Short mmCIF file of C-alpha atoms and ligand atoms in Angstrom, two decimals:
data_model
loop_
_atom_site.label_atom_id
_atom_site.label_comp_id
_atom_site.label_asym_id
_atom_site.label_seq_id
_atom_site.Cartn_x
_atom_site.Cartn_y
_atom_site.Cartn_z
CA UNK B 11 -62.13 -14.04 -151.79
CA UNK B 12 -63.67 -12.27 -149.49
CA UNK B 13 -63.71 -13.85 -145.68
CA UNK B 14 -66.48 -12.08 -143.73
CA UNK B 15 -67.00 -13.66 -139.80
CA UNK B 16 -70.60 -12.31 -138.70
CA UNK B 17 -70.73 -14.16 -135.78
CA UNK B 18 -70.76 -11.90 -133.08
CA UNK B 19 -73.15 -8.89 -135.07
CA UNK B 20 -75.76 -11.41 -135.80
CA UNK B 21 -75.96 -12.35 -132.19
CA UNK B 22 -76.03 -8.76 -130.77
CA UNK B 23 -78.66 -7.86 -133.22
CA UNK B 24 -81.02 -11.13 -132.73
CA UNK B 25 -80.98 -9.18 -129.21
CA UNK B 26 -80.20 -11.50 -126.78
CA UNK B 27 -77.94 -9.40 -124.79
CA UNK B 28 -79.61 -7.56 -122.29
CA UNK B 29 -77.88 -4.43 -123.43
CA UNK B 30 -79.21 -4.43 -127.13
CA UNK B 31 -83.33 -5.06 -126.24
CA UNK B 32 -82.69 -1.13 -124.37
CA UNK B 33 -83.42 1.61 -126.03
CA UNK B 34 -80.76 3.86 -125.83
CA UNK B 35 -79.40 7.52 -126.88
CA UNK B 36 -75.89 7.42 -128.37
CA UNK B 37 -74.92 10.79 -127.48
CA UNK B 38 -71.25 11.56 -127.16
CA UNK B 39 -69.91 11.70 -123.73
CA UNK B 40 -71.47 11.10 -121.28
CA UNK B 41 -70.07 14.32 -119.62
CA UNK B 42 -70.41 17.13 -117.40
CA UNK B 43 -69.34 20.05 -118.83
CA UNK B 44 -69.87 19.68 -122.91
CA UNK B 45 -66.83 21.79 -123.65
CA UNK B 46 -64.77 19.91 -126.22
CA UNK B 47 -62.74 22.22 -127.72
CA UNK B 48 -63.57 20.52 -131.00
CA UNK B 49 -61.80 22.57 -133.78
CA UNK B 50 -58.89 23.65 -130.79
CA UNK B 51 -55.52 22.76 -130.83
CA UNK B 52 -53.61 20.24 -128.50
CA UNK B 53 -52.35 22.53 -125.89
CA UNK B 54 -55.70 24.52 -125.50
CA UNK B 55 -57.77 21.19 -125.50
CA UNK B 56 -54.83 19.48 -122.92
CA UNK B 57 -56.02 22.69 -120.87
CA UNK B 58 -59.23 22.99 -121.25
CA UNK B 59 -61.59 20.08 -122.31
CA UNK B 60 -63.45 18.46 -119.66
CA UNK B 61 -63.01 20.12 -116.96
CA UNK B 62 -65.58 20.76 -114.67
CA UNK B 63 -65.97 24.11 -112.49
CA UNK B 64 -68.36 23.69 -109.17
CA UNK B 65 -71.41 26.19 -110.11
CA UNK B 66 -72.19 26.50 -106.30
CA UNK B 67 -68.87 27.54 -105.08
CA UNK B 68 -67.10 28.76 -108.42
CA UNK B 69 -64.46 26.87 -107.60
CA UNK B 70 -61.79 26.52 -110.31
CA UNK B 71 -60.66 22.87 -111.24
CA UNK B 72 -62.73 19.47 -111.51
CA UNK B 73 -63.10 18.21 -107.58
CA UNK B 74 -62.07 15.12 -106.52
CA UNK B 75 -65.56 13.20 -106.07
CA UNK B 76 -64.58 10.56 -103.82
CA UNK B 77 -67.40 8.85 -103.07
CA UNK B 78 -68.61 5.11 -104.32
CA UNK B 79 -72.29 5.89 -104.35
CA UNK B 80 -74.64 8.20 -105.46
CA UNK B 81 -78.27 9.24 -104.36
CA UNK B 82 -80.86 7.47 -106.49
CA UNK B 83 -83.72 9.20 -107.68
CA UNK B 84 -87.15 8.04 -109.82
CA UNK B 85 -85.18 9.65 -112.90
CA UNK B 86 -82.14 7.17 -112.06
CA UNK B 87 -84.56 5.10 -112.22
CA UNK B 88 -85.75 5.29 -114.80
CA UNK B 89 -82.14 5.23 -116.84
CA UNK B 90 -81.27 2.22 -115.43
CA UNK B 91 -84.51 0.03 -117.13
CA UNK B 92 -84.14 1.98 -120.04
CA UNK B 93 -80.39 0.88 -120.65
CA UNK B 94 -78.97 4.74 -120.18
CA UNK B 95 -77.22 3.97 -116.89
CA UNK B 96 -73.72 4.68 -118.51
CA UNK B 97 -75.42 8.37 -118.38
CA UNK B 98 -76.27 8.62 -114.81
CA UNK B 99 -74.29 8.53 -112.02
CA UNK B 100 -75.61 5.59 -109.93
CA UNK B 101 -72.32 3.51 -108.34
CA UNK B 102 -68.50 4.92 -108.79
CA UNK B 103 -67.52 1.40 -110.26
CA UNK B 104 -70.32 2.39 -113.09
CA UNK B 105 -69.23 6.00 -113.75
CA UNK B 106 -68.20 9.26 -111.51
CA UNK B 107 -68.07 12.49 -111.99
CA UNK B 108 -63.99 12.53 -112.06
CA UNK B 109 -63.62 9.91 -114.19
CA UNK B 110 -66.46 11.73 -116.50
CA UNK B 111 -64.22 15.14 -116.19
CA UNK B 112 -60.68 12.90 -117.58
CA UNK B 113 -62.83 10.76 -119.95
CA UNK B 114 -63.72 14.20 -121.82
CA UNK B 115 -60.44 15.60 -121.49
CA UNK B 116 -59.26 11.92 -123.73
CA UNK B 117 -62.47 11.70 -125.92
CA UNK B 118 -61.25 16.02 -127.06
CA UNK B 119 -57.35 15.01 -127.28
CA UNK B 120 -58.05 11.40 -129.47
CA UNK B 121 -61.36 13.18 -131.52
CA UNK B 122 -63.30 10.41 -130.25
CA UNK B 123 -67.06 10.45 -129.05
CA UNK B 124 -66.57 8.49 -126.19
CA UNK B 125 -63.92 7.37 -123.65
CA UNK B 126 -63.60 5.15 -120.61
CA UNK B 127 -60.88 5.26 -118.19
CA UNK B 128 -59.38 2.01 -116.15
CA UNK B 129 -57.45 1.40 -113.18
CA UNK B 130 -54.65 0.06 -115.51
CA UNK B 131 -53.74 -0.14 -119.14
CA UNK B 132 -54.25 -3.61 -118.94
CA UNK B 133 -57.50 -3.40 -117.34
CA UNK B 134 -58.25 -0.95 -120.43
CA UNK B 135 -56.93 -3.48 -123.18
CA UNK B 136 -58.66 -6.92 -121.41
CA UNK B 137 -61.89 -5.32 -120.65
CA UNK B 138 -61.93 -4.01 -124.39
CA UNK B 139 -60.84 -7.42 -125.98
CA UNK B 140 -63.47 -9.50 -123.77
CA UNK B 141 -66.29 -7.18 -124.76
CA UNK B 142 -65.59 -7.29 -128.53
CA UNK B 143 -64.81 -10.89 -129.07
CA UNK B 144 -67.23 -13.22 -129.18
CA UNK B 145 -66.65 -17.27 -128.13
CA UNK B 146 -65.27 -18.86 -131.41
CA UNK B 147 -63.57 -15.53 -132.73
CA UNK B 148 -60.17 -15.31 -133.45
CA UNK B 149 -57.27 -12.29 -133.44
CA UNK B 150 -54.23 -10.95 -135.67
CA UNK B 151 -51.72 -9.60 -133.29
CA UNK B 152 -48.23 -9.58 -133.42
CA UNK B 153 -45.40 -10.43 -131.06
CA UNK B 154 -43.79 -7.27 -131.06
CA UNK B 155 -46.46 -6.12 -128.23
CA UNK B 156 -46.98 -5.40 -124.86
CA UNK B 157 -45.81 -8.65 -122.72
CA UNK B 158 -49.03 -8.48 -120.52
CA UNK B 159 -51.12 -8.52 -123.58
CA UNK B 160 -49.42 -11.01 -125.28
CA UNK B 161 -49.55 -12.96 -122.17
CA UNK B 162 -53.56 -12.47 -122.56
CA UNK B 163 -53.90 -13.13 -126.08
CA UNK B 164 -51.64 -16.24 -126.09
CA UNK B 165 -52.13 -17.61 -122.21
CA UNK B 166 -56.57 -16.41 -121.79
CA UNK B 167 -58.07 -16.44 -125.06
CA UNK B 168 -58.24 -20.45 -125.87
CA UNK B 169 -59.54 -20.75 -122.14
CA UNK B 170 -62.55 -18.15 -123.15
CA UNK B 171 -63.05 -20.29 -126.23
CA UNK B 172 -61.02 -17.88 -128.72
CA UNK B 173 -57.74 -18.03 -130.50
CA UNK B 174 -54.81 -16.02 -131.41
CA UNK B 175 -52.57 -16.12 -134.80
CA UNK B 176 -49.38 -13.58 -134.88
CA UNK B 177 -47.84 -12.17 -138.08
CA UNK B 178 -44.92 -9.70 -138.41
CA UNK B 179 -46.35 -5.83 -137.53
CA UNK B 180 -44.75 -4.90 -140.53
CA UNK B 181 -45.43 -6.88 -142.93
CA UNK B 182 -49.39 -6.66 -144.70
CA UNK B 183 -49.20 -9.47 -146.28
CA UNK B 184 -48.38 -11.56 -143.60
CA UNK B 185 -50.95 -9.78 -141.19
CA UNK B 186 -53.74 -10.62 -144.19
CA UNK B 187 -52.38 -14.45 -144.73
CA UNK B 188 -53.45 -15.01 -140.71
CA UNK B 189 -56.95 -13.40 -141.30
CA UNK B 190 -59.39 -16.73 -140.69
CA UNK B 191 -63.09 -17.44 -141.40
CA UNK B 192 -63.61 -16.95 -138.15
CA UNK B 193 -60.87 -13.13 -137.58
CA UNK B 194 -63.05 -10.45 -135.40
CA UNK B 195 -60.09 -8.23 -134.78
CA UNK B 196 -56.55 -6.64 -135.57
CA UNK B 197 -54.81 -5.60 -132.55
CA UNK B 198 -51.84 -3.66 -133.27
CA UNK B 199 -49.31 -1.27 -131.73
CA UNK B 200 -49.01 2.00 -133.39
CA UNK B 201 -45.20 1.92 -132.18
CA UNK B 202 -43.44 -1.49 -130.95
CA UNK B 203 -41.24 -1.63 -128.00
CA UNK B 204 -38.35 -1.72 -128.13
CA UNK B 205 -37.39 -1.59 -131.41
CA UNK B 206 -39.66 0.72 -132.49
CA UNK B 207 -41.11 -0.41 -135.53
CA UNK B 208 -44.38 1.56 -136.99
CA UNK B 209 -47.48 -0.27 -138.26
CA UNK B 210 -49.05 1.29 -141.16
CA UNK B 211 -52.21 2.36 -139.37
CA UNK B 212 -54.09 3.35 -143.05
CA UNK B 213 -53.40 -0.29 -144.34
CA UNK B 214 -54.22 -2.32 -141.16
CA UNK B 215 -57.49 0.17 -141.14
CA UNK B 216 -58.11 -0.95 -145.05
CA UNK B 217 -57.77 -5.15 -144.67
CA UNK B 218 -60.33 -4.58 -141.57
CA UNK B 219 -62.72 -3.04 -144.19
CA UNK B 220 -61.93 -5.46 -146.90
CA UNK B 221 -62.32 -8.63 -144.40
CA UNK B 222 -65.21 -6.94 -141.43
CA UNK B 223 -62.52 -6.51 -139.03
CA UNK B 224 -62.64 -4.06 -135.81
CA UNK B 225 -59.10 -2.17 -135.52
CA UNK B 226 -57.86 -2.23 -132.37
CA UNK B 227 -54.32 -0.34 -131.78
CA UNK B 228 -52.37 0.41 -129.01
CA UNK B 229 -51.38 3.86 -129.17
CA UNK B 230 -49.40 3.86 -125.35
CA UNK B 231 -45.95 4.71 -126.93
CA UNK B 232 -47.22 7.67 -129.46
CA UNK B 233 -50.03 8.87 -127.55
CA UNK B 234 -52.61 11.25 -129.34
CA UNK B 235 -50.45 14.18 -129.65
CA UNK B 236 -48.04 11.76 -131.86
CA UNK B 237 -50.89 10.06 -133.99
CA UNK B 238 -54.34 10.14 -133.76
CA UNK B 239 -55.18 6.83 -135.15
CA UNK B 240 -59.40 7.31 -134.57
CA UNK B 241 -58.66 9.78 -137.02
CA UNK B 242 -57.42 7.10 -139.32
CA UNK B 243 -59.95 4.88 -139.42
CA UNK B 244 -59.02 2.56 -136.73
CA UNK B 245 -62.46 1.18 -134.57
CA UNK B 246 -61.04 1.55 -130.72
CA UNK B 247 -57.78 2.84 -129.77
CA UNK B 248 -56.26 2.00 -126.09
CA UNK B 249 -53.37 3.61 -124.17
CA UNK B 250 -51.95 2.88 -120.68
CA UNK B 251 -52.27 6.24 -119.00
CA UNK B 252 -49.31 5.13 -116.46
CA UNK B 253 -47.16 6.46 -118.90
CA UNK B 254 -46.91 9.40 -121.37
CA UNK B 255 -50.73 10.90 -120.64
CA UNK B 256 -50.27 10.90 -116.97
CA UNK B 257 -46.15 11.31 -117.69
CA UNK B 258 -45.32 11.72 -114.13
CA UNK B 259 -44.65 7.75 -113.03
CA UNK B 260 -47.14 8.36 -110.06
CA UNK B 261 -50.19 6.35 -111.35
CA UNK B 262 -51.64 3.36 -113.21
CA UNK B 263 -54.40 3.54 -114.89
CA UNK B 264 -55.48 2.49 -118.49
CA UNK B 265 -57.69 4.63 -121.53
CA UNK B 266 -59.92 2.92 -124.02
CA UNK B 267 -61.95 5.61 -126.96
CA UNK B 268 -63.91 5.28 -129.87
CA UNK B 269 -67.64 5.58 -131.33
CA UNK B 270 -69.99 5.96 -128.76
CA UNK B 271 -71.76 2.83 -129.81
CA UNK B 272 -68.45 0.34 -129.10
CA UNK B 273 -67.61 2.26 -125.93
CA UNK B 274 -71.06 1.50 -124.42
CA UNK B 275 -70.28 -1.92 -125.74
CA UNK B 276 -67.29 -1.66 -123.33
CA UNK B 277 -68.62 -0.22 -120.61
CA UNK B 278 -70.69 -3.63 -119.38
CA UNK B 279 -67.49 -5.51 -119.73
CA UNK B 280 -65.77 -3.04 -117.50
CA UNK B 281 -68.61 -3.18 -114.16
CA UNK B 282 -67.98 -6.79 -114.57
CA UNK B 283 -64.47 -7.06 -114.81
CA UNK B 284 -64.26 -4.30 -112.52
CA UNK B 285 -61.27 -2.32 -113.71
CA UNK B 286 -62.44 1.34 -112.80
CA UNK B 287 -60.17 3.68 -112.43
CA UNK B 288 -60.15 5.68 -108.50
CA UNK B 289 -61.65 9.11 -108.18
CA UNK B 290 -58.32 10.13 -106.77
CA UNK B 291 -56.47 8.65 -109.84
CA UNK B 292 -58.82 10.96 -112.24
CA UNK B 293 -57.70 14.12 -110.75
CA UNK B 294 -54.30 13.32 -110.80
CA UNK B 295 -54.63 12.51 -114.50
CA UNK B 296 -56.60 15.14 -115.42
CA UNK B 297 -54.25 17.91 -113.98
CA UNK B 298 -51.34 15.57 -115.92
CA UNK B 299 -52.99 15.90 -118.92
CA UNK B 300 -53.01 19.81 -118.51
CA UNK B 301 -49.39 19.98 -119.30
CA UNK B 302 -49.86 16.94 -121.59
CA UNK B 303 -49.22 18.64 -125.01
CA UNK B 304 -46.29 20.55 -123.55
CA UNK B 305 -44.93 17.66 -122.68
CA UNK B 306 -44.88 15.91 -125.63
CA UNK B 307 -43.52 18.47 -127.20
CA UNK B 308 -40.23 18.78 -125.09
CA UNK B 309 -40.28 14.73 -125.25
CA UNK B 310 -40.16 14.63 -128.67
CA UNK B 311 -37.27 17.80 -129.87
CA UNK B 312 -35.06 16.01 -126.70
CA UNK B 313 -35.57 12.17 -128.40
CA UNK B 314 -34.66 13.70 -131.86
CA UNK B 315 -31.90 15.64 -130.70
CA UNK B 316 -30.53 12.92 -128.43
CA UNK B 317 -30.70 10.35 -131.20
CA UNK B 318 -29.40 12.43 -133.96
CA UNK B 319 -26.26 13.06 -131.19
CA UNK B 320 -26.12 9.11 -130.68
CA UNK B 321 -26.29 8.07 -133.83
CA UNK B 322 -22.84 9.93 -134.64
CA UNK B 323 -21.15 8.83 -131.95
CA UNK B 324 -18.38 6.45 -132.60
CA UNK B 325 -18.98 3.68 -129.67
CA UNK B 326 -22.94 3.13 -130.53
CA UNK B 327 -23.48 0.70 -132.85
CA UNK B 328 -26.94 1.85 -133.83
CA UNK B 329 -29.90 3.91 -133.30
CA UNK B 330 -33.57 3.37 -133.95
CA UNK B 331 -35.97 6.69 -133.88
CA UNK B 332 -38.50 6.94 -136.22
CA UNK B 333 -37.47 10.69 -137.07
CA UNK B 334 -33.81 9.28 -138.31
CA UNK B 335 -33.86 8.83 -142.01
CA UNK B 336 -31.62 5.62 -141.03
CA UNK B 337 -34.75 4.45 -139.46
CA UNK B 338 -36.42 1.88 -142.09
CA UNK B 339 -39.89 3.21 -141.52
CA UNK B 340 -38.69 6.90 -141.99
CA UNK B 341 -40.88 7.82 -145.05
CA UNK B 342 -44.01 6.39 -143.34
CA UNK B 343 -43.41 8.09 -140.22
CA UNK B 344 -43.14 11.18 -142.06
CA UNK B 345 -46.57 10.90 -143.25
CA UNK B 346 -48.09 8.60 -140.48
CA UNK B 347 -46.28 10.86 -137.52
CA UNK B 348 -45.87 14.20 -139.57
CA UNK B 349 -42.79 15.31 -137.50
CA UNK B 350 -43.86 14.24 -134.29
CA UNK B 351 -41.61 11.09 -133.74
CA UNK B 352 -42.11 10.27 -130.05
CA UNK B 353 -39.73 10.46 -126.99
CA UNK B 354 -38.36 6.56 -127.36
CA UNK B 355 -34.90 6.10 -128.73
CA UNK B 356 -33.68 2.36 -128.76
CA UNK B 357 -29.78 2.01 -129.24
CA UNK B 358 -26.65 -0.23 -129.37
CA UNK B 359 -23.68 0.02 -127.80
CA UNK B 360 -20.45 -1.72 -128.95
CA UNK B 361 -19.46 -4.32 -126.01
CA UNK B 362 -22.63 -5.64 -126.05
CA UNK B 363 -24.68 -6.25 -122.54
CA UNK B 364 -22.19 -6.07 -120.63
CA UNK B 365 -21.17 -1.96 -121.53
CA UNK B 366 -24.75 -1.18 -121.51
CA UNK B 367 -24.96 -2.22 -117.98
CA UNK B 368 -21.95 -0.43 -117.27
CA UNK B 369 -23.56 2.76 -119.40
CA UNK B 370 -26.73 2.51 -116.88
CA UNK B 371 -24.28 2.59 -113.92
CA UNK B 372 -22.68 6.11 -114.98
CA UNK B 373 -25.42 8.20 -116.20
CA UNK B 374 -26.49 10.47 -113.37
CA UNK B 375 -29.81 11.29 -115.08
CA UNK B 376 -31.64 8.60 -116.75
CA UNK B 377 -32.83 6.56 -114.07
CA UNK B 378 -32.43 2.84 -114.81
CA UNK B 379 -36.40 1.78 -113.99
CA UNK B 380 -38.94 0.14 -116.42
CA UNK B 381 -41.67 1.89 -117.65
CA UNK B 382 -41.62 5.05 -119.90
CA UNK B 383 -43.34 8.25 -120.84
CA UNK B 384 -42.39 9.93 -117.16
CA UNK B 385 -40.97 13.88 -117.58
CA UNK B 386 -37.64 12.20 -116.27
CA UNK B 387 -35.50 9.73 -118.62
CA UNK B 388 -35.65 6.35 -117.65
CA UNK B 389 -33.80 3.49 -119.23
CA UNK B 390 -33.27 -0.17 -119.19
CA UNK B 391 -32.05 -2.89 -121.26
CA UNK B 392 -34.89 -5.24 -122.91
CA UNK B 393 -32.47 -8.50 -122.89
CA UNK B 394 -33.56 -8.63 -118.83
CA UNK B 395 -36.58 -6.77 -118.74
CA UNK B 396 -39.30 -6.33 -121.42
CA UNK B 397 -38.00 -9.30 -123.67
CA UNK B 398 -36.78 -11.33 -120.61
CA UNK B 399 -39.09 -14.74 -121.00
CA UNK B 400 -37.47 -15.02 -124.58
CA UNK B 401 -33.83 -17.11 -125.07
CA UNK B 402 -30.90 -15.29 -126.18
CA UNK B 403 -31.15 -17.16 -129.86
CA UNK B 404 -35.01 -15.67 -129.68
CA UNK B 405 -34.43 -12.00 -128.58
CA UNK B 406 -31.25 -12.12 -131.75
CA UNK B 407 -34.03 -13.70 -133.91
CA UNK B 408 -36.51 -10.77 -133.26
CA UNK B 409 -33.24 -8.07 -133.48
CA UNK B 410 -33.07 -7.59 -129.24
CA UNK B 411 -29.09 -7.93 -130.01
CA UNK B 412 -26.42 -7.92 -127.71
CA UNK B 413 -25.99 -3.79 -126.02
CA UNK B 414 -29.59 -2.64 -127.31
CA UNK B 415 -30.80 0.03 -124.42
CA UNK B 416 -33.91 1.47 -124.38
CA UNK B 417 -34.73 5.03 -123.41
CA UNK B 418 -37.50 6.87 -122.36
CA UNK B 419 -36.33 10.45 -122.73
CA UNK B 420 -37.81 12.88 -120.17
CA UNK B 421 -37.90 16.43 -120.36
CA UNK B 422 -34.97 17.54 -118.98
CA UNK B 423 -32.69 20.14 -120.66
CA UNK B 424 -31.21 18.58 -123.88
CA UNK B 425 -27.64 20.10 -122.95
CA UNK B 426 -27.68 18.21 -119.56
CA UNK B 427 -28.74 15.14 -121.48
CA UNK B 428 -26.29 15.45 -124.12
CA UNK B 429 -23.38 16.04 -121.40
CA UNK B 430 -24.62 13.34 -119.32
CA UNK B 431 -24.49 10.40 -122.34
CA UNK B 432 -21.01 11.73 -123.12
CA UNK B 433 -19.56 11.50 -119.90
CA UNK B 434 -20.75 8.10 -119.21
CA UNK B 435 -19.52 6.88 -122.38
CA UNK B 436 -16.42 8.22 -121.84
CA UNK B 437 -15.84 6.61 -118.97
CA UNK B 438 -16.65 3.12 -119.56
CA UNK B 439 -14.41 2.53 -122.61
C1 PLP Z 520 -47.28 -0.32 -119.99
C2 PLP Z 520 -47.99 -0.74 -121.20
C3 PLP Z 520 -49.20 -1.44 -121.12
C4 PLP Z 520 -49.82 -1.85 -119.81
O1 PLP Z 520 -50.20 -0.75 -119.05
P1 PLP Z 520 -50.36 -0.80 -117.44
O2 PLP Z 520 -50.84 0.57 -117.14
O3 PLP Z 520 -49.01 -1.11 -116.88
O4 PLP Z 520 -51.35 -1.86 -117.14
C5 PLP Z 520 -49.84 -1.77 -122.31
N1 PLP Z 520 -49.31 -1.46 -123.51
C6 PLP Z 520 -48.13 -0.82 -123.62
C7 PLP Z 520 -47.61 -0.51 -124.98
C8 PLP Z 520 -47.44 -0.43 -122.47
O5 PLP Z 520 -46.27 0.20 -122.59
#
């Protein structure tokens, strides 16, 4: 049987959002320069895409346009009653042209016609949820996600009239078992923290066509250069740009893309939620994302090397990395990843917590922080961090066992890694 929930279409098209009455162009962007790089590879587009050069001074670089308000003019106008303010620049909260300049830079690296950035990843994943559900609609998440958006989906949704149910990320069947009457969306992440199980984006992308389903994933701990899961089929994909895309720990902010027509969809949600992302905060991530593909690059041959060097080494227990054929995904990351495995490593050492904290102590160069995706490693244990509000019986339930560490590797040199793991694991047993 097929279980289609209309709901929220049929009231967007009977028009009674003031949105859908406007007549608007659904062009890609909206940008400043149109240089895409469509057809370019990630390094050139990491570069190149989006940037904006000052034609009055010929000054190189996007500038920082710090300002919160714009002239208006009778073409402004104009845009405004006729729905196009998204393509105007009227109020910084509504759209600037830094945030324009990074927006290109994501729509070129995720192949999407449209992107919005946020002050925060969670501003980019509540904004998005609010703006596609509908009161009365329900979501299939799982509980392998994010903390502060299971927090959302389990703690906000009933009070906004909407409901949650969670099924194992890896399992279809139990992800299409929760699907309801009343299911709007699948919100998945492409890679779960900490263990680091894969969904199987081309599956999740075929139940939402069987049951009418937006795809929503979470693509913060692959990033675009890993998977590009727009490609896949997948409706809206969000990342928090505090870690890998900006990669340097020195901002928050948040990245939603798809079609042009959901993104404007978003983009009301966003002025009244009021998650925009600083004009400051754009040029920082745009000259991140510069080096963006580079650093992926010298994430991901350090996490394969570093886990290939853990996994043989007698005091840890176990290693999860998708590009280990001990990993239980490993054929589907093949295909889903195609080499590119990401710079997380999860692992366990023997002696349980209590040696990992002692492991933490004695490494000089992982720094023991939460977070990830910074070009220095940082590690912590999930028992007290990530996976803290669960019970010890939970977190064993859900395979957080005793000694599991999670690393973020950065891009230091591999041989300083290597030597720095092996001296601290030396001493501590
Ligand atoms: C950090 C993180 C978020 C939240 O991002 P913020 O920028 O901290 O708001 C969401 N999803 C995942 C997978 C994350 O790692």
């Amino acid at each position: 049987m097929k279980k289609v929930f209309k709901g929220i279409e049929k009231k967007r098209e009977s028009g009674e959002f003031w949105l859908d009455q406007l007549k608007r162009k659904r062009n890609e962007g909206p940008f400043l320069s149109s240089k895409r790089y469509t057809g370019f590879s990630e390094s050139t587009k990491s570069v190149h895409a989006g940037q904006y050069n000052d034609p009055t001074t010929n000054a190189l670089g996007t500038p920082i346009f710090q300002c919160s308000t714009f002239s208006l003019s009778e073409d402004k106008y104009q845009a405004i009653s006729e729905g196009r303010g998204r393509d105007e620049f009227i109020y910084t909260r509504y759209g600037n042209p830094s945030q324009w300049s990074v927006q290109e830079k994501l729509s070129s690296l995720e192949n999407a016609e449209s992107s919005i950035v946020f002050s925060s990843g969670m501003a980019a994943i509540s904004s998005t949820l609010l703006a596609i559900l509908d009161k009365g609609s329900h979501v299939v998440s799982s509980r392998d996600i994010y903390g502060g958006t299971y927090n959302f989906l389990y703690e906000d949704l009933d009070r906004y009239g909407m409901s949650v149910s969670f099924a194992s990320p890896t399992d279809i069947e139990s992800i299409e078992a929760a699907i309801q009457e009343n299911t709007a969306v699948l919100y998945f992440e492409a890679l779960t923290n900490p263990l680091l199980k894969l969904i199987d984006i081309e599956e999740i992308v075929k139940l939402g066509a069987k049951y009418n389903l937006r795809v929503i994933i979470d693509n913060t701990f692959l990033t675009p250069y890993n998977c590009k899961p727009l490609d896949l089929g997948v409706d809206l994909v969000v990342n928090s740009a505090t870690k890998y895309l900006n990669g340097h720990s020195d901002l928050i902010g948040g990245t939603v893309s798809g079609s042009r027509k959901l993104i404007d969809r978003i983009w009301p949600q966003l002025l009244k939620n009021g998650g925009s992302m600083d004009p400051h905060a754009c040029f920082l991530l745009e000259r991140s994302l510069k080096t963006f593909a580079l650093r992926m690059r010298a994430h991901n041959a350090n996490a394969l090397d570093l886990a290939n060097y853990l996994e043989h080494h007698p005091r840890i227990k176990k290693v999860y990395y998708p590009g280990l054929k001990s990993h239980k995904q490993h054929e589907l990351a093949k295909t889903q990843l195609k080499g590119k495995n990401s710079g997380m490593i999860s692992f366990e050492i023997e002696g349980g917590d209590e040696k990992a904290h002692a492991l933490m102590e004695h490494l000089k160069l992982a720094i023991e922080a939460t977070s990830l995706g910074g070009v220095e490693s940082l590690i912590s244990l999930p028992y007290n961090t990530s996976q803290a509000s669960l019970t010890k019986k939970q977190q064993e339930k859900i395979g957080i066992n005793e000694g599991l560490i999670r690393l973020s590797v950065g891009i230091e040199d591999i041989e300083d890694l290597i030597r720095d793991f092996k001296q601290a694991i030396e001493q501590i047993f």
